[in-house]
Tab-separated table of C-alpha atoms and ligand atoms in Angstrom:
chain	number	residue	atom	x	y	z
J	12	MET	CA	0.000	0.000	0.000
J	13	GLU	CA	3.065	2.152	-0.417
J	14	GLY	CA	2.159	5.659	-1.466
J	15	ASP	CA	-1.610	5.140	-1.617
J	16	LYS	CA	-3.955	5.691	1.250
J	17	MET	CA	-6.030	2.830	2.571
J	18	ASP	CA	-9.862	2.951	2.525
J	19	ASN	CA	-11.379	3.143	6.005
J	20	PRO	CA	-8.352	2.224	8.081
J	21	ILE	CA	-9.148	1.400	11.715
J	22	ILE	CA	-6.000	3.261	12.778
J	23	ARG	CA	-5.115	6.388	10.852
J	24	VAL	CA	-2.148	8.567	11.727
J	25	ARG	CA	-1.109	11.731	9.871
J	26	GLN	CA	2.057	13.727	10.427
J	27	LEU	CA	2.160	12.646	14.049
J	28	THR	CA	5.003	14.298	15.939
J	29	LYS	CA	6.122	14.160	19.559
J	30	LYS	CA	8.869	16.367	20.918
J	31	TYR	CA	10.439	16.295	24.340
J	32	GLY	CA	12.035	19.742	24.495
J	33	ASP	CA	14.333	19.935	21.486
J	34	PHE	CA	14.358	16.167	21.034
J	35	THR	CA	11.970	14.668	18.446
J	36	ALA	CA	10.881	11.179	19.562
J	37	VAL	CA	8.290	10.698	16.762
J	38	ASP	CA	8.765	12.623	13.542
J	39	HIS	CA	5.861	13.285	11.131
J	40	LEU	CA	4.542	9.738	11.171
J	41	ASP	CA	1.931	8.652	8.582
J	42	LEU	CA	0.392	5.228	9.130
J	43	ASP	CA	-2.772	3.349	8.117
J	44	ILE	CA	-3.749	0.012	9.619
J	45	ALA	CA	-6.675	-2.019	8.246
J	46	THR	CA	-9.308	-3.839	10.284
J	47	GLY	CA	-8.178	-7.334	11.169
J	48	GLU	CA	-4.577	-6.681	10.248
J	49	ILE	CA	-1.590	-7.653	12.403
J	50	PHE	CA	0.919	-4.844	12.145
J	51	GLY	CA	4.436	-4.965	13.616
J	52	LEU	CA	6.242	-1.805	14.656
J	53	LEU	CA	9.886	-2.751	14.360
J	54	GLY	CA	12.947	-0.888	15.414
J	55	PRO	CA	15.812	-0.609	17.852
J	56	ASN	CA	15.378	0.732	21.384
J	57	GLY	CA	14.670	4.439	21.486
J	58	ALA	CA	13.175	4.486	17.957
J	59	GLY	CA	9.867	5.925	19.197
J	60	LYS	CA	7.667	2.814	19.231
J	61	SER	CA	6.360	3.165	22.794
J	62	THR	CA	5.852	6.900	22.385
J	63	THR	CA	3.714	6.232	19.303
J	64	ILE	CA	1.691	3.593	21.153
J	65	LEU	CA	1.064	5.916	24.104
J	66	MET	CA	-0.241	8.602	21.744
J	67	LEU	CA	-2.558	6.106	19.998
J	68	LEU	CA	-3.968	5.211	23.401
J	69	GLY	CA	-4.528	8.834	24.385
J	70	LEU	CA	-1.999	8.439	27.220
J	71	SER	CA	0.462	10.958	25.809
J	72	GLU	CA	-0.341	14.164	23.990
J	73	PRO	CA	1.182	14.683	20.532
J	74	THR	CA	3.072	17.884	19.775
J	75	SER	CA	1.302	17.972	16.394
J	76	GLY	CA	-0.470	15.750	13.894
J	77	GLU	CA	-3.698	13.768	13.745
J	78	ILE	CA	-4.757	10.367	15.039
J	79	GLU	CA	-7.955	8.405	14.541
J	80	VAL	CA	-8.506	5.045	16.224
J	81	CYS	CA	-11.852	3.308	15.502
J	82	GLY	CA	-13.170	6.613	14.209
J	83	THR	CA	-12.299	8.375	17.467
J	84	ASP	CA	-9.659	10.960	18.270
J	85	PRO	CA	-7.675	9.726	21.289
J	86	ILE	CA	-6.517	13.250	22.097
J	87	ARG	CA	-10.043	14.646	22.392
J	88	SER	CA	-11.798	11.478	23.569
J	89	PRO	CA	-9.283	9.407	25.557
J	90	ILE	CA	-11.992	7.575	27.488
J	91	ALA	CA	-13.847	6.462	24.353
J	92	VAL	CA	-10.576	5.138	22.902
J	93	LYS	CA	-9.784	3.223	26.092
J	94	ARG	CA	-13.113	1.417	25.699
J	95	LEU	CA	-12.278	0.301	22.168
J	96	VAL	CA	-8.594	-0.507	22.510
J	97	GLY	CA	-7.016	-3.268	24.598
J	98	TYR	CA	-3.463	-2.581	25.737
J	99	LEU	CA	-0.807	-4.959	26.996
J	100	PRO	CA	2.111	-2.900	28.324
J	101	ASP	CA	5.565	-4.475	28.524
J	102	ASN	CA	5.282	-4.888	32.302
J	103	ILE	CA	1.699	-5.517	33.325
J	104	GLY	CA	1.046	-5.695	37.074
J	105	PHE	CA	-1.277	-8.186	38.784
J	106	TYR	CA	-2.204	-8.812	42.400
J	107	GLU	CA	0.277	-11.583	43.085
J	108	SER	CA	-1.597	-13.177	45.975
J	109	TRP	CA	-4.847	-13.289	43.981
J	110	THR	CA	-5.768	-16.015	41.538
J	111	ALA	CA	-5.768	-15.517	37.767
J	112	LEU	CA	-9.560	-15.541	37.794
J	113	GLU	CA	-9.809	-12.988	40.616
J	114	ASN	CA	-7.440	-10.650	38.786
J	115	LEU	CA	-9.437	-10.862	35.568
J	116	VAL	CA	-12.784	-10.439	37.313
J	117	LEU	CA	-11.423	-7.283	38.944
J	118	THR	CA	-10.346	-5.843	35.577
J	119	ALA	CA	-13.758	-6.691	34.133
J	120	GLN	CA	-15.555	-4.991	37.010
J	121	LEU	CA	-13.323	-1.915	36.715
J	122	ASN	CA	-14.541	-1.808	33.109
J	123	GLY	CA	-18.128	-1.628	34.331
J	124	ILE	CA	-19.023	-5.290	33.729
J	125	SER	CA	-21.366	-6.938	36.257
J	126	TYR	CA	-19.955	-9.633	38.583
J	127	THR	CA	-21.782	-12.534	36.904
J	128	GLU	CA	-20.814	-11.431	33.425
J	129	ALA	CA	-17.242	-10.736	34.635
J	130	GLN	CA	-16.974	-14.352	35.892
J	131	ARG	CA	-18.359	-15.772	32.670
J	132	ARG	CA	-16.151	-13.677	30.433
J	133	SER	CA	-13.023	-14.247	32.538
J	134	LEU	CA	-13.435	-18.033	32.438
J	135	SER	CA	-14.056	-17.987	28.711
J	136	LEU	CA	-10.924	-15.888	28.106
J	137	LEU	CA	-8.815	-18.075	30.396
J	138	GLU	CA	-9.928	-20.991	28.254
J	139	LYS	CA	-8.983	-19.130	25.056
J	140	VAL	CA	-5.480	-18.285	26.269
J	141	GLY	CA	-4.891	-21.791	27.626
J	142	LEU	CA	-5.016	-20.953	31.353
J	143	ARG	CA	-8.355	-22.534	32.289
J	144	ASP	CA	-6.639	-25.219	34.385
J	145	VAL	CA	-4.780	-22.669	36.490
J	146	ALA	CA	-7.673	-20.211	36.868
J	147	GLU	CA	-7.700	-20.742	40.643
J	148	LYS	CA	-3.896	-20.561	41.061
J	149	LYS	CA	-2.175	-17.513	42.532
J	150	VAL	CA	-0.539	-15.282	39.922
J	151	GLY	CA	2.600	-15.015	42.094
J	152	LYS	CA	3.398	-18.604	41.071
J	153	PHE	CA	3.005	-17.953	37.313
J	154	SER	CA	5.886	-18.163	34.814
J	155	ARG	CA	6.584	-15.252	32.471
J	156	GLY	CA	4.757	-17.057	29.652
J	157	MET	CA	1.674	-17.629	31.816
J	158	ARG	CA	1.711	-13.985	32.901
J	159	GLN	CA	1.775	-12.836	29.290
J	160	ARG	CA	-1.194	-15.075	28.483
J	161	LEU	CA	-3.030	-13.671	31.457
J	162	GLY	CA	-2.048	-10.183	30.290
J	163	LEU	CA	-3.548	-10.978	26.908
J	164	ALA	CA	-6.795	-12.147	28.519
J	165	ASP	CA	-6.757	-9.004	30.669
J	166	SER	CA	-6.431	-6.719	27.655
J	167	LEU	CA	-9.255	-8.576	25.855
J	168	ILE	CA	-11.763	-8.498	28.722
J	169	LYS	CA	-13.639	-5.477	27.389
J	170	ASN	CA	-13.972	-6.977	23.897
J	171	PRO	CA	-11.770	-4.395	22.200
J	172	LYS	CA	-11.697	-3.847	18.445
J	173	VAL	CA	-7.975	-3.112	18.500
J	174	LEU	CA	-5.283	-4.756	20.576
J	175	ILE	CA	-1.977	-2.975	21.183
J	176	LEU	CA	0.957	-4.963	22.561
J	177	ASP	CA	4.231	-3.343	23.587
J	178	GLU	CA	7.148	-5.807	23.293
J	179	PRO	CA	4.852	-8.740	24.149
J	180	THR	CA	7.460	-11.474	23.866
J	181	LEU	CA	10.243	-9.844	25.860
J	182	GLY	CA	11.679	-12.319	28.338
J	183	LEU	CA	9.957	-15.388	26.850
J	184	ASP	CA	12.007	-18.399	25.776
J	185	PRO	CA	11.841	-19.413	22.085
J	186	MET	CA	9.028	-21.925	22.652
J	187	GLY	CA	7.156	-19.351	24.725
J	188	VAL	CA	7.511	-16.813	21.905
J	189	LYS	CA	6.191	-19.297	19.380
J	190	ASP	CA	3.202	-20.245	21.566
J	191	PHE	CA	2.371	-16.655	22.363
J	192	THR	CA	2.593	-15.379	18.803
J	193	SER	CA	0.474	-18.277	17.493
J	194	LEU	CA	-2.101	-17.405	20.130
J	195	ILE	CA	-2.173	-13.770	18.965
J	196	LEU	CA	-2.498	-14.890	15.353
J	197	ARG	CA	-5.368	-17.268	16.168
J	198	LEU	CA	-7.258	-14.705	18.247
J	199	SER	CA	-6.809	-12.021	15.621
J	200	ARG	CA	-8.090	-14.243	12.807
J	201	GLU	CA	-10.984	-15.713	14.820
J	202	GLU	CA	-12.288	-12.391	16.098
J	203	LYS	CA	-11.153	-10.146	13.220
J	204	LEU	CA	-9.199	-8.282	15.856
J	205	THR	CA	-6.738	-5.626	14.680
J	206	VAL	CA	-3.365	-6.061	16.369
J	207	LEU	CA	-0.536	-3.566	16.617
J	208	LEU	CA	2.579	-4.918	18.271
J	209	SER	CA	5.985	-3.425	18.822
J	210	SER	CA	9.060	-5.571	18.861
J	211	HIS	CA	12.741	-5.785	18.218
J	212	GLN	CA	12.617	-9.578	17.949
J	213	LEU	CA	12.598	-10.188	14.237
J	214	TYR	CA	11.746	-13.788	13.730
J	215	GLN	CA	8.420	-13.703	15.535
J	216	VAL	CA	7.392	-10.641	13.560
J	217	GLN	CA	8.003	-12.311	10.234
J	218	GLN	CA	5.886	-15.215	11.446
J	219	ILE	CA	2.634	-13.453	12.256
J	220	CYS	CA	2.563	-9.877	10.888
J	221	ASP	CA	0.622	-9.033	7.746
J	222	ARG	CA	2.712	-5.873	7.500
J	223	VAL	CA	5.585	-4.306	9.371
J	224	GLY	CA	6.720	-0.710	9.766
J	225	LEU	CA	10.405	-0.046	10.325
J	226	PHE	CA	11.182	2.756	12.761
J	227	ILE	CA	14.476	4.550	13.095
J	228	GLN	CA	14.939	7.697	15.193
J	229	GLY	CA	11.264	8.548	15.224
J	230	LYS	CA	10.790	8.056	11.477
J	231	LEU	CA	8.984	5.289	9.643
J	232	VAL	CA	11.561	4.417	6.979
J	233	ALA	CA	9.571	1.662	5.272
J	234	ASP	CA	6.327	-0.222	5.616
J	235	GLY	CA	4.718	-3.143	3.847
J	236	SER	CA	4.507	-6.909	3.914
J	237	ILE	CA	7.801	-8.710	4.391
J	238	HIS	CA	7.473	-10.011	0.851
J	239	ASP	CA	6.921	-6.529	-0.658
J	240	LEU	CA	9.751	-4.962	1.304
J	241	ALA	CA	12.101	-7.747	0.348
J	242	SER	CA	11.264	-7.533	-3.355
J	243	ARG	CA	11.601	-3.744	-3.339
J	244	LEU	CA	14.929	-3.802	-1.533
J	245	PHE	CA	16.516	-6.772	-3.159
J	246	GLN	CA	15.147	-6.714	-6.704
J	247	ASP	CA	18.561	-5.773	-8.122
J	248	LYS	CA	20.439	-8.347	-6.082
J	249	PRO	CA	21.388	-11.555	-7.884
J	250	ARG	CA	18.610	-14.067	-7.451
J	251	HIS	CA	20.413	-16.936	-5.978
J	252	ILE	CA	19.730	-20.628	-6.493
J	253	GLN	CA	21.780	-23.329	-4.794
J	254	LEU	CA	22.072	-26.658	-6.556
J	255	LYS	CA	23.882	-29.649	-5.130
J	256	VAL	CA	24.306	-32.858	-7.100
J	257	HIS	CA	25.824	-36.203	-6.266
J	258	GLN	CA	29.646	-35.968	-6.287
J	259	MET	CA	29.893	-38.377	-9.216
J	260	ASP	CA	27.553	-36.262	-11.374
J	261	THR	CA	29.412	-32.956	-10.875
J	262	GLN	CA	31.168	-32.788	-14.266
J	263	ARG	CA	28.132	-33.877	-16.251
J	264	ALA	CA	25.913	-31.428	-14.370
J	265	ARG	CA	28.302	-28.565	-15.108
J	266	GLY	CA	28.198	-29.419	-18.814
J	267	ILE	CA	24.391	-29.397	-18.879
J	268	LEU	CA	24.184	-26.116	-16.949
J	269	GLU	CA	26.615	-24.423	-19.325
J	270	GLU	CA	24.480	-25.461	-22.284
J	271	MET	CA	21.299	-23.987	-20.807
J	272	GLN	CA	20.785	-20.478	-22.205
J	273	ASP	CA	18.864	-18.985	-19.271
J	274	VAL	CA	21.259	-20.318	-16.622
J	275	LYS	CA	24.198	-18.324	-15.300
J	276	ILE	CA	26.591	-20.049	-12.910
J	277	ILE	CA	27.875	-17.489	-10.405
J	278	GLY	CA	29.966	-19.854	-8.332
J	279	GLN	CA	30.881	-23.474	-7.670
J	280	GLN	CA	32.299	-25.314	-4.657
J	281	ASP	CA	32.846	-28.959	-5.563
J	282	ASN	CA	29.389	-30.398	-6.222
J	283	LEU	CA	27.545	-27.233	-5.047
J	284	PHE	CA	26.607	-24.715	-7.757
J	285	HIS	CA	25.470	-21.133	-7.181
J	286	ILE	CA	23.182	-19.980	-9.956
J	287	ASP	CA	21.497	-16.657	-10.733
J	288	GLY	CA	17.798	-17.257	-11.338
J	289	ASP	CA	14.190	-17.345	-10.182
J	290	GLU	CA	11.484	-20.004	-9.639
J	291	ILE	CA	11.088	-20.628	-13.374
J	292	ILE	CA	14.777	-21.434	-13.682
J	293	VAL	CA	14.511	-23.757	-10.685
J	294	HIS	CA	11.754	-25.585	-12.552
J	295	HIS	CA	13.749	-25.776	-15.834
J	296	LEU	CA	16.852	-26.907	-14.014
J	297	ALA	CA	15.099	-29.663	-12.142
J	298	LYS	CA	13.428	-30.941	-15.322
J	299	LYS	CA	16.610	-30.900	-17.403
J	300	LEU	CA	18.795	-32.532	-14.779
J	301	VAL	CA	16.282	-35.280	-14.109
J	302	GLU	CA	16.000	-35.947	-17.864
J	303	HIS	CA	19.777	-36.538	-17.877
J	304	ASP	CA	19.522	-38.748	-14.831
J	305	ILE	CA	21.564	-36.369	-12.657
J	306	HIS	CA	21.153	-37.123	-8.955
J	307	ILE	CA	20.065	-33.817	-7.282
J	308	THR	CA	20.717	-33.683	-3.524
J	309	GLN	CA	19.696	-30.053	-2.966
J	310	LEU	CA	17.898	-27.395	-5.012
J	311	GLN	CA	16.660	-24.206	-3.423
J	312	GLN	CA	16.163	-20.527	-4.058
J	313	ARG	CA	17.447	-18.033	-1.519
J	314	ILE	CA	14.494	-16.050	-0.114
J	315	TYR	CA	15.222	-12.636	1.362
J	316	GLY	CA	13.442	-12.176	4.684
J	317	ILE	CA	13.115	-9.942	7.682
J	318	GLU	CA	16.736	-10.403	8.783
J	319	ASP	CA	17.989	-9.114	5.421
J	320	ILE	CA	15.584	-6.159	5.519
J	321	TYR	CA	16.581	-5.331	9.076
J	322	ALA	CA	20.280	-5.578	8.253
J	323	HIS	CA	19.739	-3.230	5.317
J	324	TYR	CA	18.216	-0.529	7.509
J	325	PHE	CA	19.747	-0.962	10.924
J	326	GLU	CA	23.262	-2.053	10.171
J	327	GLY	CA	24.455	0.812	8.046
J	328	GLY	CA	22.360	0.364	4.904
J	329	SER	CA	20.570	3.207	3.138
J	330	THR	CA	17.381	4.458	4.776
J	331	ASN	CA	15.723	5.912	1.706
J	332	ASP	CA	15.388	3.537	-1.154
J	333	ALA	CA	12.371	1.488	-0.052
J	334	LYS	CA	10.083	4.448	0.480
M	13	LIG	P1	11.117	2.610	21.812
M	13	LIG	O1	9.782	2.223	22.358
M	13	LIG	O2	11.216	2.472	20.330
M	13	LIG	O3	12.256	1.938	22.520
M	13	LIG	P2	10.529	5.159	23.034
M	13	LIG	O4	9.294	5.607	22.372
M	13	LIG	O5	10.418	4.580	24.397
M	13	LIG	O6	11.320	4.180	22.071
M	13	LIG	O7	11.522	6.389	23.151
M	13	LIG	C1	11.873	7.208	22.044
M	13	LIG	C2	12.825	8.282	22.510
M	13	LIG	O8	12.122	9.252	23.286
M	13	LIG	C3	13.955	7.777	23.389
M	13	LIG	O9	15.142	8.455	23.026
M	13	LIG	C4	13.524	8.144	24.782
M	13	LIG	O10	14.652	8.395	25.607
M	13	LIG	C5	12.734	9.431	24.555
M	13	LIG	N1	11.691	9.586	25.571
M	13	LIG	C6	10.658	8.730	25.786
M	13	LIG	N2	9.867	9.207	26.785
M	13	LIG	C7	10.415	10.371	27.204
M	13	LIG	C8	10.064	11.354	28.191
M	13	LIG	N3	8.976	11.202	28.961
M	13	LIG	N4	10.861	12.427	28.324
M	13	LIG	C9	11.951	12.602	27.537
M	13	LIG	N5	12.344	11.722	26.584
M	13	LIG	C10	11.585	10.631	26.412
């Protein structure tokens, strides 16, 4: 959606700026997020992710610019926005000596939900986040992963249309990250819930985000799906195919490759060939080599992903050419 504006975005930000004295934490940010989308705000510490989130929630006042969340202006109507948006901060607090259920029921009641309905909704959410069995256990005994699940249930108790998560997987082990992100993905798809999450953990973001926005020093330097960003950034890079054949077939394979017009060998280490090409070439190669009874042990195309995009922007690459 680069360049064009989205129709009816659920989150719409225009020229949003936040200054602390002379320091600009968020710099003329434009952002549209569609209903049901999972959007990842990516960037190093201090990039302005939390500041942006706080402004979307009406918890921090912008220096200038416009925000609309679910058709509401969080600056003018912070209470209305709080009703529509669930928020999981990076360090949510619970009453440690209370059970998971008691904590959730309290949040529900603070949101104006009756006791009976609060009980019903809390139990149903505990089920959804996989904590039904420990509903009566004290939160003080919970692991970090269980706390985050409870935090998720807590931020969903008022049935929000938008869920905002600040560094939700910080401190989780790799399995915990995987479980938690799959849970977010499932909930978002099932309930058509819009999710905005901030993170500097790349792998998880690639896994579940429909789009990501890359933040550096308060500026959004690129946004789009991982696939779009990768093709925009790396379209001029050699498209790289790796082909490995059985040792005994190396010479014959080389001969066949050299005869193929659309194939360009860019390197060879023993029986491993590096070839410039795309999916069509992979298909031609496979067909040709099999016809000549060459034993293929590996054939794959290098796919550029989030790590390559991140390296491009955050490790000294240009910050302009994807926008
Ligand atoms: P991120 O969430 O991407 O790590 P933040 O939004 O927390 O980044 O911070 C962006 C920048 O704004 C940082 O340099 C931070 O020091 C600064 N900042 C954040 N809050 C305040 C504040 N209340 N007063 C002054 N500077 C702040």
